[in-house]
Coordinates of C-alpha atoms and ligand atoms in Angstrom, one line a residue:
X1 CA 0.0 0.0 0.0
X2 CA 1.1 3.6 -0.5
X3 CA 1.6 5.5 2.8
X4 CA 2.4 9.1 2.4
X5 CA 4.9 10.4 4.9
X6 CA 6.2 13.5 3.2
X7 CA 6.3 14.8 -0.4
X8 CA 7.0 11.4 -1.7
X9 CA 5.1 8.2 -1.3
X10 CA 6.7 5.3 0.5
X11 CA 5.7 1.8 -0.5
X12 CA 5.1 -0.7 2.1
X13 CA 4.1 -4.4 1.9
X14 CA 3.4 -4.7 5.5
X15 CA 0.1 -6.4 6.2
X16 CA -0.9 -3.2 8.1
X17 CA -3.9 -3.4 10.4
X18 CA -6.1 -0.7 8.8
X19 CA -8.6 -0.3 11.7
X20 CA -8.7 3.1 13.2
X21 CA -10.5 5.5 15.6
X22 CA -11.5 8.1 13.0
X23 CA -11.4 7.3 9.3
X24 CA -11.4 10.3 6.9
X25 CA -12.2 9.7 3.2
X26 CA -10.8 12.5 1.0
X27 CA -7.9 14.9 1.2
X28 CA -9.2 18.3 0.2
X29 CA -9.3 21.2 2.6
X30 CA -12.3 19.7 4.5
X31 CA -10.7 16.2 5.0
X32 CA -7.3 17.6 5.9
X33 CA -8.7 20.1 8.4
X34 CA -10.9 17.4 9.9
X35 CA -7.9 15.1 10.3
X36 CA -6.0 17.8 12.2
X37 CA -8.9 18.4 14.5
X38 CA -9.6 14.8 15.2
X39 CA -6.0 14.0 15.8
X40 CA -6.0 16.2 18.9
X41 CA -8.1 13.5 20.5
X42 CA -7.7 10.1 18.8
X43 CA -5.8 8.2 16.1
X44 CA -6.8 9.1 12.6
X45 CA -6.5 7.4 9.2
X46 CA -7.0 9.5 6.1
X47 CA -7.5 7.7 2.7
X48 CA -7.3 9.4 -0.6
X49 CA -8.2 8.2 -4.1
X50 CA -5.0 9.4 -5.7
X51 CA -2.6 11.5 -3.6
X52 CA -2.7 14.3 -1.1
X53 CA -1.8 16.7 -3.9
X54 CA -5.0 16.1 -5.9
X55 CA -8.4 17.5 -4.9
X56 CA -11.0 20.1 -5.9
X57 CA -9.7 22.4 -3.1
X58 CA -6.2 22.6 -4.6
X59 CA -7.7 24.2 -7.8
X60 CA -9.7 26.9 -5.9
X61 CA -8.4 30.1 -7.4
X62 CA -10.4 33.0 -6.1
X63 CA -9.9 32.9 -2.3
X64 CA -11.5 32.5 1.1
X65 CA -14.3 34.9 2.0
X66 CA -13.9 36.1 5.5
X67 CA -15.4 39.1 7.4
X68 CA -12.1 40.5 8.6
X69 CA -11.9 43.8 6.7
X70 CA -12.3 47.0 8.7
X71 CA -15.6 48.0 7.1
X72 CA -17.0 44.4 7.3
X73 CA -19.1 42.5 9.8
X74 CA -20.2 39.0 10.4
X75 CA -23.8 40.2 9.9
X76 CA -23.0 41.6 6.4
X77 CA -21.3 38.4 5.3
X78 CA -24.2 36.3 6.6
X79 CA -26.6 38.6 4.7
X80 CA -24.7 38.3 1.5
X81 CA -24.5 34.5 1.8
X82 CA -28.2 34.2 2.4
X83 CA -29.1 36.6 -0.4
X84 CA -26.9 34.5 -2.8
X85 CA -28.7 31.4 -1.5
X86 CA -32.1 32.7 -2.6
X87 CA -34.0 32.0 0.6
X88 CA -32.9 28.4 1.1
X89 CA -29.8 28.9 3.4
X90 CA -29.9 27.5 6.9
X91 CA -29.2 30.7 8.7
X92 CA -27.7 29.1 11.8
X93 CA -25.3 27.1 9.7
X94 CA -24.3 30.2 7.8
X95 CA -23.7 32.2 11.1
X96 CA -21.5 29.4 12.3
X97 CA -19.5 29.3 9.1
X98 CA -19.0 33.1 8.9
X99 CA -18.2 33.6 12.6
X100 CA -16.0 30.5 13.1
X101 CA -14.4 31.3 9.8
X102 CA -12.5 34.2 11.3
X103 CA -10.4 32.2 13.7
X104 CA -10.0 29.4 11.1
X105 CA -8.4 31.8 8.6
X106 CA -6.3 33.5 11.3
X107 CA -4.9 30.1 12.4
X108 CA -4.0 29.3 8.8
X109 CA -2.0 32.5 8.7
X110 CA -0.3 31.5 12.0
X111 CA 0.5 28.1 10.5
X112 CA 2.3 29.8 7.6
X113 CA -0.3 30.6 4.9
X114 CA 1.3 33.3 2.9
X115 CA -1.7 35.2 1.6
X116 CA -1.3 38.5 -0.2
X117 CA -0.9 41.3 2.3
X118 CA -1.2 45.0 2.4
X119 CA 0.0 46.8 5.6
X120 CA -1.4 45.1 8.6
X121 CA -4.3 43.3 6.8
X122 CA -4.7 40.8 4.0
X123 CA -5.2 42.4 0.6
X124 CA -9.0 41.8 0.4
X125 CA -10.4 41.5 -3.1
X126 CA -14.0 41.8 -4.4
X127 CA -16.1 39.1 -6.0
X128 CA -19.7 38.9 -7.3
X129 CA -22.5 39.4 -4.8
X130 CA -20.2 40.4 -1.9
X131 CA -21.1 43.9 -0.5
X132 CA -17.6 44.3 0.8
X133 CA -14.1 43.5 -0.3
X134 CA -13.6 40.3 1.8
X135 CA -11.7 37.7 -0.2
X136 CA -8.4 36.7 1.2
X137 CA -6.2 35.2 -1.5
X138 CA -2.8 34.2 -2.6
X139 CA -2.6 35.4 -6.2
X140 CA -4.9 33.0 -8.0
X141 CA -3.7 30.0 -6.2
X142 CA -5.4 30.3 -2.8
X143 CA -6.5 26.6 -2.8
X144 CA -3.0 25.5 -3.3
X145 CA -1.6 27.8 -0.6
X146 CA -4.3 26.6 1.8
X147 CA -3.9 22.9 1.1
X148 CA -0.1 23.1 1.1
X149 CA -0.2 24.4 4.7
X150 CA -2.7 21.8 5.8
X151 CA -0.9 18.9 4.0
X152 CA 2.4 19.8 5.7
X153 CA 0.7 19.8 9.1
X154 CA -0.9 16.5 8.4
X155 CA 2.4 14.9 7.3
X156 CA 4.1 16.2 10.4
X157 CA 1.4 14.7 12.7
X158 CA 2.3 11.3 14.1
X159 CA -1.4 10.6 14.9
X160 CA -2.5 10.8 11.3
X161 CA -1.8 8.0 8.9
X162 CA -2.3 8.9 5.2
X163 CA -3.0 6.1 2.8
X164 CA -2.9 7.1 -0.9
X165 CA -4.3 5.5 -4.0
X166 CA -7.1 4.0 -2.0
X167 CA -10.6 4.0 -3.5
X168 CA -13.5 3.8 -1.0
X169 CA -16.3 1.8 -2.6
X170 CA -19.0 1.5 0.0
X171 CA -19.7 2.0 3.7
X172 CA -19.8 -0.9 6.1
X173 CA -23.0 -0.6 8.0
X174 CA -25.2 -2.5 10.4
X175 CA -28.6 -2.0 12.0
X176 CA -28.7 -1.3 15.7
X177 CA -32.0 -2.0 17.4
X178 CA -33.0 0.4 20.1
X179 CA -36.1 0.0 22.3
X180 CA -38.5 1.4 19.7
X181 CA -36.6 2.0 16.5
X182 CA -33.8 0.8 14.3
X183 CA -30.7 2.9 13.7
X184 CA -28.2 2.4 10.9
X185 CA -24.6 2.5 12.1
X186 CA -21.5 3.1 10.1
X187 CA -18.3 1.0 10.9
X188 CA -16.0 2.3 8.1
X189 CA -15.7 1.5 4.4
X190 CA -14.6 -1.1 1.9
X191 CA -11.8 0.2 -0.1
X192 CA -9.7 -0.9 -3.0
X193 CA -6.0 -0.7 -2.2
X194 CA -3.1 -2.6 -3.6
X195 CA -5.4 -4.5 -5.9
X196 CA -7.5 -5.9 -3.1
X197 CA -10.9 -5.0 -1.6
X198 CA -10.3 -4.5 2.1
X199 CA -12.5 -3.4 5.0
X200 CA -11.3 -0.4 6.9
X201 CA -13.1 -0.5 10.3
X202 CA -13.5 2.8 12.1
X203 CA -15.3 3.9 15.3
X204 CA -16.3 7.1 13.4
X205 CA -16.1 7.9 9.7
X206 CA -15.9 11.3 8.0
X207 CA -16.9 11.6 4.3
X208 CA -15.0 14.5 2.7
X209 CA -14.8 13.4 -0.9
X210 CA -15.6 16.7 -2.6
X211 CA -17.5 17.4 -5.8
X212 CA -18.8 15.9 -9.0
X213 CA -18.0 18.3 -11.9
X214 CA -16.7 15.4 -14.0
X215 CA -20.2 14.1 -14.6
X216 CA -20.5 17.1 -17.0
X217 CA -18.5 17.5 -20.2
X218 CA -17.5 21.1 -19.3
X219 CA -16.3 21.7 -15.8
X220 CA -13.7 23.6 -13.7
X221 CA -13.1 20.4 -11.7
X222 CA -10.2 17.9 -11.9
X223 CA -10.4 14.3 -13.0
X224 CA -11.0 13.0 -9.4
X225 CA -14.3 14.9 -9.1
X226 CA -16.5 11.9 -10.0
X227 CA -19.1 12.2 -7.3
X228 CA -18.0 9.0 -5.5
X229 CA -19.0 10.2 -2.0
X230 CA -22.5 11.2 -3.1
X231 CA -23.2 7.8 -4.6
X232 CA -21.7 5.8 -1.8
X233 CA -23.7 7.8 0.8
X234 CA -26.9 7.3 -1.3
X235 CA -26.4 3.6 -1.5
X236 CA -25.8 3.4 2.3
X237 CA -29.1 5.1 3.0
X238 CA -28.0 8.7 3.7
X239 CA -30.5 11.6 3.2
X240 CA -29.5 13.5 0.0
X241 CA -30.7 17.0 -0.1
X242 CA -30.7 20.0 -2.5
X243 CA -29.2 17.9 -5.2
X244 CA -30.8 20.0 -8.0
X245 CA -28.5 22.9 -7.1
X246 CA -25.4 22.6 -9.2
X247 CA -23.5 25.9 -9.7
X248 CA -22.1 26.5 -13.2
X249 CA -19.2 28.8 -13.2
X250 CA -19.4 31.3 -16.1
X251 CA -15.8 31.2 -17.2
X252 CA -13.9 28.0 -17.8
X253 CA -11.2 28.0 -20.5
X254 CA -12.4 26.8 -23.9
X255 CA -9.4 25.8 -25.9
X256 CA -8.8 22.7 -28.0
X257 CA -6.9 20.1 -26.0
X258 CA -6.7 22.3 -22.9
X259 CA -7.8 20.5 -19.7
X260 CA -10.6 21.6 -17.4
X261 CA -9.4 25.0 -16.2
X262 CA -11.1 27.8 -14.3
X263 CA -10.7 31.5 -15.1
X264 CA -11.4 33.0 -11.7
X265 CA -14.3 35.3 -11.0
X266 CA -11.6 37.5 -9.5
X267 CA -10.6 38.4 -13.0
X268 CA -14.0 40.0 -13.5
X269 CA -13.8 41.4 -10.0
X270 CA -10.7 43.3 -11.2
X271 CA -12.5 44.7 -14.2
X272 CA -12.4 41.9 -16.8
X273 CA -15.1 42.3 -19.5
X274 CA -17.1 39.7 -21.3
X275 CA -17.4 40.1 -25.1
X276 CA -19.1 37.9 -27.7
X277 CA -17.5 36.8 -31.0
X278 CA -18.4 40.0 -32.7
X279 CA -16.7 42.1 -30.0
X280 CA -19.9 43.3 -28.2
X281 CA -19.7 43.7 -24.5
X282 CA -23.1 42.1 -23.5
X283 CA -23.5 41.7 -19.7
X284 CA -25.2 45.1 -19.2
X285 CA -28.1 43.8 -21.3
X286 CA -28.7 41.1 -18.8
X287 CA -28.1 42.5 -15.3
X288 CA -27.5 45.8 -13.6
X289 CA -24.4 44.4 -12.0
X290 CA -23.0 43.5 -15.4
X291 CA -20.0 41.1 -15.2
X292 CA -20.5 40.9 -11.4
X293 CA -24.0 39.6 -11.6
X294 CA -24.7 36.3 -9.8
X295 CA -23.0 33.3 -11.4
X296 CA -26.2 31.7 -12.7
X297 CA -27.2 34.9 -14.4
X298 CA -23.8 35.3 -16.1
X299 CA -23.7 31.7 -17.1
X300 CA -27.2 31.9 -18.8
X301 CA -26.2 35.2 -20.5
X302 CA -23.1 33.6 -21.9
X303 CA -25.1 30.6 -23.1
X304 CA -27.6 32.9 -24.8
X305 CA -24.8 34.9 -26.5
X306 CA -23.3 31.6 -27.7
X307 CA -26.7 30.6 -29.1
X308 CA -27.4 34.1 -30.7
X309 CA -24.0 34.2 -32.4
X310 CA -23.8 30.5 -33.2
X311 CA -20.3 30.4 -31.7
X312 CA -19.2 27.9 -29.1
X313 CA -17.7 30.4 -26.6
X314 CA -17.4 34.1 -25.6
X315 CA -14.3 36.0 -24.6
X316 CA -13.0 37.5 -21.4
X317 CA -11.0 40.6 -22.0
X318 CA -8.4 41.8 -19.4
X319 CA -6.1 43.6 -21.8
X320 CA -6.6 46.8 -19.8
X321 CA -4.3 45.3 -17.2
X322 CA -0.5 45.5 -17.6
X323 CA 1.4 42.3 -18.2
X324 CA 3.3 42.8 -14.9
X325 CA 0.1 43.2 -12.9
X326 CA -1.5 40.1 -14.5
X327 CA 1.6 38.0 -13.7
X328 CA 1.5 39.2 -10.1
X329 CA -2.2 38.9 -9.5
X330 CA -3.1 35.9 -11.7
X331 CA 0.1 33.9 -12.2
X332 CA -1.6 30.5 -12.6
X333 CA -4.0 31.8 -15.2
X334 CA -1.3 33.7 -17.0
X335 CA 1.1 30.6 -17.1
X336 CA -1.6 28.1 -18.1
X337 CA -3.0 30.2 -21.0
X338 CA 0.5 31.0 -22.1
X339 CA 1.1 27.2 -22.4
X340 CA -1.7 27.3 -25.0
X341 CA -0.3 30.2 -27.0
X342 CA -2.2 33.1 -25.4
X343 CA -0.7 36.3 -23.9
X344 CA -3.7 37.4 -21.9
X345 CA -2.3 40.9 -21.5
X346 CA -2.9 41.2 -25.3
X347 CA -5.2 38.4 -26.3
X348 CA -8.8 37.8 -25.2
X349 CA -9.5 34.5 -23.3
X350 CA -12.0 32.1 -24.9
X351 CA -14.4 31.0 -22.1
X352 CA -17.7 29.3 -21.5
X353 CA -19.6 28.0 -18.5
X354 CA -18.8 24.7 -16.8
X355 CA -20.1 22.7 -13.8
X356 CA -18.3 24.1 -10.8
X357 CA -19.8 23.3 -7.4
X358 CA -22.6 21.2 -5.8
X359 CA -24.6 23.2 -3.3
X360 CA -26.5 20.1 -2.1
X361 CA -25.3 16.7 -0.9
X362 CA -25.4 14.4 2.1
X363 CA -27.6 16.1 4.6
X364 CA -25.9 16.9 7.9
X365 CA -26.8 19.0 10.9
X366 CA -24.5 21.7 12.2
X367 CA -22.5 19.1 14.0
X368 CA -21.8 17.4 10.6
X369 CA -23.8 14.3 11.7
X370 CA -25.6 12.4 8.9
X371 CA -28.7 10.2 9.5
X372 CA -26.3 7.2 9.9
X373 CA -24.8 7.0 13.3
X374 CA -21.0 7.3 13.3
X375 CA -21.0 8.8 9.8
X376 CA -20.1 12.5 9.4
X377 CA -19.7 14.6 6.3
X378 CA -18.1 17.9 5.5
X379 CA -17.0 20.0 2.6
X380 CA -18.6 19.9 -0.9
X381 CA -20.1 16.4 -0.5
X382 CA -22.0 17.6 2.6
X383 CA -25.0 19.8 2.8
X384 CA -25.4 21.7 6.0
X385 CA -27.5 24.3 4.1
X386 CA -24.9 27.0 4.2
X387 CA -25.2 27.6 0.4
X388 CA -28.9 27.3 -0.1
X389 CA -29.7 27.4 -3.8
X390 CA -26.5 29.2 -4.9
X391 CA -23.1 29.6 -3.3
X392 CA -21.5 32.9 -2.7
X393 CA -18.1 33.1 -4.3
X394 CA -15.2 32.0 -2.1
X395 CA -17.4 30.6 0.7
X396 CA -16.4 27.0 -0.2
X397 CA -12.9 26.9 1.3
X398 CA -14.3 28.7 4.3
X399 CA -17.0 26.0 4.7
X400 CA -14.3 23.3 4.4
X401 CA -12.2 24.8 7.2
X402 CA -15.1 25.5 9.6
X403 CA -17.1 22.3 9.1
X404 CA -13.9 20.3 8.7
X405 CA -13.0 21.2 12.3
X406 CA -16.5 20.4 13.5
X407 CA -16.5 17.0 11.8
X408 CA -13.1 16.2 13.3
X409 CA -14.0 17.2 16.8
X410 CA -17.4 15.4 16.7
X411 CA -16.2 12.2 15.1
X412 CA -13.3 12.1 17.6
X413 CA -15.8 12.5 20.5
X414 CA -17.9 9.7 19.1
X415 CA -14.9 7.5 18.6
X416 CA -13.8 8.1 22.2
X417 CA -17.2 7.0 23.5
X418 CA -16.7 3.6 21.9
X419 CA -14.8 1.0 23.9
X420 CA -11.3 0.2 22.7
X421 CA -12.0 -3.5 22.1
X422 CA -15.1 -2.7 20.0
X423 CA -13.6 -2.9 16.6
X424 CA -12.0 -6.3 17.0
X425 CA -15.4 -7.6 18.2
X426 CA -17.1 -6.6 15.0
X427 CA -18.1 -9.6 13.0
X428 CA -17.9 -8.8 9.3
X429 CA -20.5 -11.4 8.5
X430 CA -23.2 -9.3 10.2
X431 CA -22.6 -6.2 8.1
X432 CA -24.6 -5.1 5.1
X433 CA -22.3 -5.5 2.2
X434 CA -24.9 -3.6 0.3
X435 CA -23.2 -3.1 -2.9
X436 CA -20.2 -4.7 -4.4
X437 CA -20.0 -4.3 -8.1
X438 CA -18.9 -6.7 -10.7
X439 CA -16.0 -5.2 -12.7
X440 CA -17.5 -6.6 -15.8
X441 CA -19.8 -4.5 -18.0
X442 CA -21.3 -5.3 -21.4
X443 CA -20.8 -1.6 -22.3
X444 CA -17.8 0.3 -23.3
X445 CA -17.2 2.5 -20.3
X446 CA -16.0 5.6 -22.2
X447 CA -19.1 5.5 -24.4
X448 CA -21.2 5.3 -21.2
X449 CA -19.5 8.4 -19.8
X450 CA -19.8 10.3 -23.1
X451 CA -23.5 9.5 -23.4
X452 CA -24.2 10.5 -19.7
X453 CA -22.3 13.8 -20.1
X454 CA -24.1 14.7 -23.3
X455 CA -27.5 14.1 -21.9
X456 CA -26.7 15.9 -18.7
X457 CA -25.3 19.0 -20.5
X458 CA -28.3 19.1 -22.8
X459 CA -31.0 18.5 -20.2
X460 CA -29.7 18.9 -16.7
X461 CA -27.3 21.8 -17.2
X462 CA -27.7 25.5 -17.1
X463 CA -31.3 25.3 -18.3
X464 CA -33.7 22.4 -17.6
X465 CA -37.3 21.5 -18.5
X466 CA -39.6 18.7 -17.6
X467 CA -39.4 17.1 -21.1
X468 CA -35.6 17.1 -21.1
X469 CA -35.3 15.9 -17.5
X470 CA -37.6 13.0 -18.2
X471 CA -35.5 12.0 -21.2
X472 CA -32.3 12.1 -19.1
X473 CA -33.8 10.2 -16.2
X474 CA -34.9 7.4 -18.6
X475 CA -31.5 7.5 -20.3
X476 CA -29.6 7.2 -17.0
X477 CA -31.9 4.4 -15.8
X478 CA -31.4 2.5 -19.0
X479 CA -27.6 2.9 -19.0
X480 CA -27.5 2.1 -15.3
X481 CA -29.4 -1.1 -15.8
X482 CA -26.7 -2.3 -18.1
X483 CA -24.0 -1.9 -15.6
X484 CA -26.1 -2.9 -12.6
X485 CA -24.3 -3.7 -9.5
X486 CA -24.4 -7.3 -8.2
X487 CA -22.9 -8.8 -5.2
X488 CA -19.6 -10.5 -5.7
X489 CA -16.9 -11.0 -3.1
X490 CA -14.4 -12.6 -5.3
X491 CA -13.3 -9.9 -7.6
X492 CA -9.7 -8.9 -8.3
X493 CA -10.0 -5.2 -8.6
X494 CA -7.9 -3.6 -11.4
X495 CA -7.8 -0.2 -13.0
X496 CA -10.8 -0.8 -15.1
X497 CA -12.7 -2.0 -12.0
X498 CA -12.1 1.3 -10.4
X499 CA -13.1 3.2 -13.6
X500 CA -16.3 1.1 -13.7
X501 CA -17.0 1.9 -10.1
X502 CA -16.4 5.6 -10.7
X503 CA -18.8 5.4 -13.7
X504 CA -21.5 3.8 -11.6
X505 CA -21.0 6.5 -9.1
X506 CA -21.3 9.2 -11.7
X507 CA -24.5 7.7 -13.0
X508 CA -26.0 7.5 -9.5
X509 CA -25.0 11.1 -8.8
X510 CA -26.4 12.3 -12.2
X511 CA -29.6 10.5 -11.4
X512 CA -29.9 12.2 -8.0
X513 CA -29.5 15.6 -9.6
X514 CA -31.9 14.9 -12.4
X515 CA -34.6 13.4 -10.1
X516 CA -34.4 16.4 -7.7
X517 CA -34.4 18.9 -10.7
X518 CA -37.6 17.3 -12.0
X519 CA -39.3 17.6 -8.6
X520 CA -38.5 21.3 -8.2
X521 CA -41.0 23.0 -10.5
X522 CA -39.6 26.5 -10.2
X523 CA -36.4 28.4 -10.9
X524 CA -34.1 29.4 -8.0
X525 CA -30.4 30.0 -7.7
X526 CA -28.4 27.4 -9.7
X527 CA -31.6 25.6 -10.8
X528 CA -33.3 27.2 -13.8
X529 CA -36.4 25.6 -15.3
X530 CA -37.3 27.1 -18.7
X531 CA -40.9 25.7 -18.2
X532 CA -41.1 27.3 -14.7
X533 CA -38.9 30.4 -15.1
X534 CA -40.0 32.2 -12.0
X535 CA -39.0 31.8 -8.3
X536 CA -42.1 30.5 -6.5
X537 CA -41.9 31.4 -2.8
X538 CA -45.4 30.2 -2.1
X539 CA -44.7 26.6 -2.9
X540 CA -41.0 26.2 -3.0
X541 CA -39.4 27.7 0.1
X542 CA -38.8 24.0 0.7
X543 CA -36.1 21.5 0.1
X544 CA -36.1 18.3 -1.9
X545 CA -34.8 15.2 0.0
X546 CA -34.1 11.9 -1.5
X547 CA -33.4 8.7 0.4
X548 CA -33.2 5.3 -1.3
X549 CA -35.3 3.7 1.4
X550 CA -38.3 5.9 0.9
X551 CA -40.2 8.1 -1.6
X552 CA -38.8 11.6 -2.3
X553 CA -39.8 14.1 0.4
X554 CA -40.3 17.8 0.3
X555 CA -38.8 19.2 3.5
X556 CA -40.3 22.4 4.8
X557 CA -37.9 25.1 6.0
Ligands
LIG1 C1 -13.3 31.6 -8.7 O1 -12.2 31.9 -8.4 O2 -14.0 32.2 -9.6 C2 -14.0 30.5 -8.0 C3 -14.1 30.8 -6.6 C4 -15.3 30.1 -6.0 O3 -15.9 29.3 -6.7 O4 -15.6 30.4 -4.8

């Protein structure tokens, strides 16, 4: 197995006992921060699908929103967050994120995060829908700076064991009977490591697997963002909430052969203008805030301009900035576009919208508890309700830090309450091995992914309608039935097994989004229905909840 000890990965063939107090799945900002918090109390194991250096968090460019500027307050940040969330935010969860975010960011600075600074304060920048300049950043590589600091602390921590290249397939659960009810309990996960499926038993488990952008053909997310955590949680019986609310970022790079790559909103925050193929600046036609209108508005405007001009992208123009300033402020964007032959101090940047962030996910309370005992969730895969129907820019790293700590502390407390001999007493035969998938599929997996992405982009993307959603739901069910899971304990997992598993996860996640989008017959935040274009507060100040064990539910706020 691969155990990460520092920058390199050390191979070990030891038949290491994998059991642990707190198991964390995922190595983005939420998982790392949870690991540090839990390790103050108990032994921690963190598993990651590839390496510590790959996660959605690492690619976060804009920054961390935090109410630390002299003209800013917690109340203003809460208000902006709730306005962006279009009436669906859980206000208590938002207040916690915003107020606890201040010490979380300060401690990052104390730990060595080298954010851009001006005098005695961070150099706060502006992003859309913020009433104040409150974005702390490190050029356009804030996610990397943040995760680098957290990774170093994790690697220096003797109580945290990191195991790389370990793919969590499904949770290990059992049913606990109490006097008048049944409670599902989580005991860890099955994971593929070193070519074997192995149980990793844990007294408490934290899901922190991040996002799902890769289910769409255009996305700002990296390859690892295949929605695995959403799918595994759904299969285990977690409550999944607000899954219709996918945020599409208006500006992802659109260049032949270029990978998924975000062009940060901060570029528009610093005066970048959007123009169509015939050179018209168009955002003022769509919204009084122009380029800094909410993301869903800008994404729909770009899509409309692409439709009107018959051209597959629009352009972002920052040629008013000097080359020196661009290199200092947006070094990653400058270098990446330069690799594709653009000098963005002279050339306009081809962009179009892409899937960026999931506002919904595994329902948790403010203590990050899910409806399964012993299973906690934090970061993008979780839904505490802090984002409502649309996330305010740069609130995601903040959420990871704040709820990562909460998950770590609560999971550690739960683990400590369980006797030390408990894990070895667990009899694997009594667990629900709910889903183990055959690695075999009649279908060509790449074609499955292409078909899924095409139908999602067409019908479950920036604009949706009943007709299109129905078509996609049927498509997904048909494709899914051809790579149906069936129990098998004798597989030898290989690379294609993992790819098949990821594909099944993507299909399940896509199905959850489509199903929820069909149920919500209105438009709100990231969810736009062309057949119900208005926000309907009379009927829809409610949330859609899916659980595999019962019919979809509409949860009143
Ligand atoms: C960006 O830099 O535009 C993304 C920031 C975010 O999604 O919060």
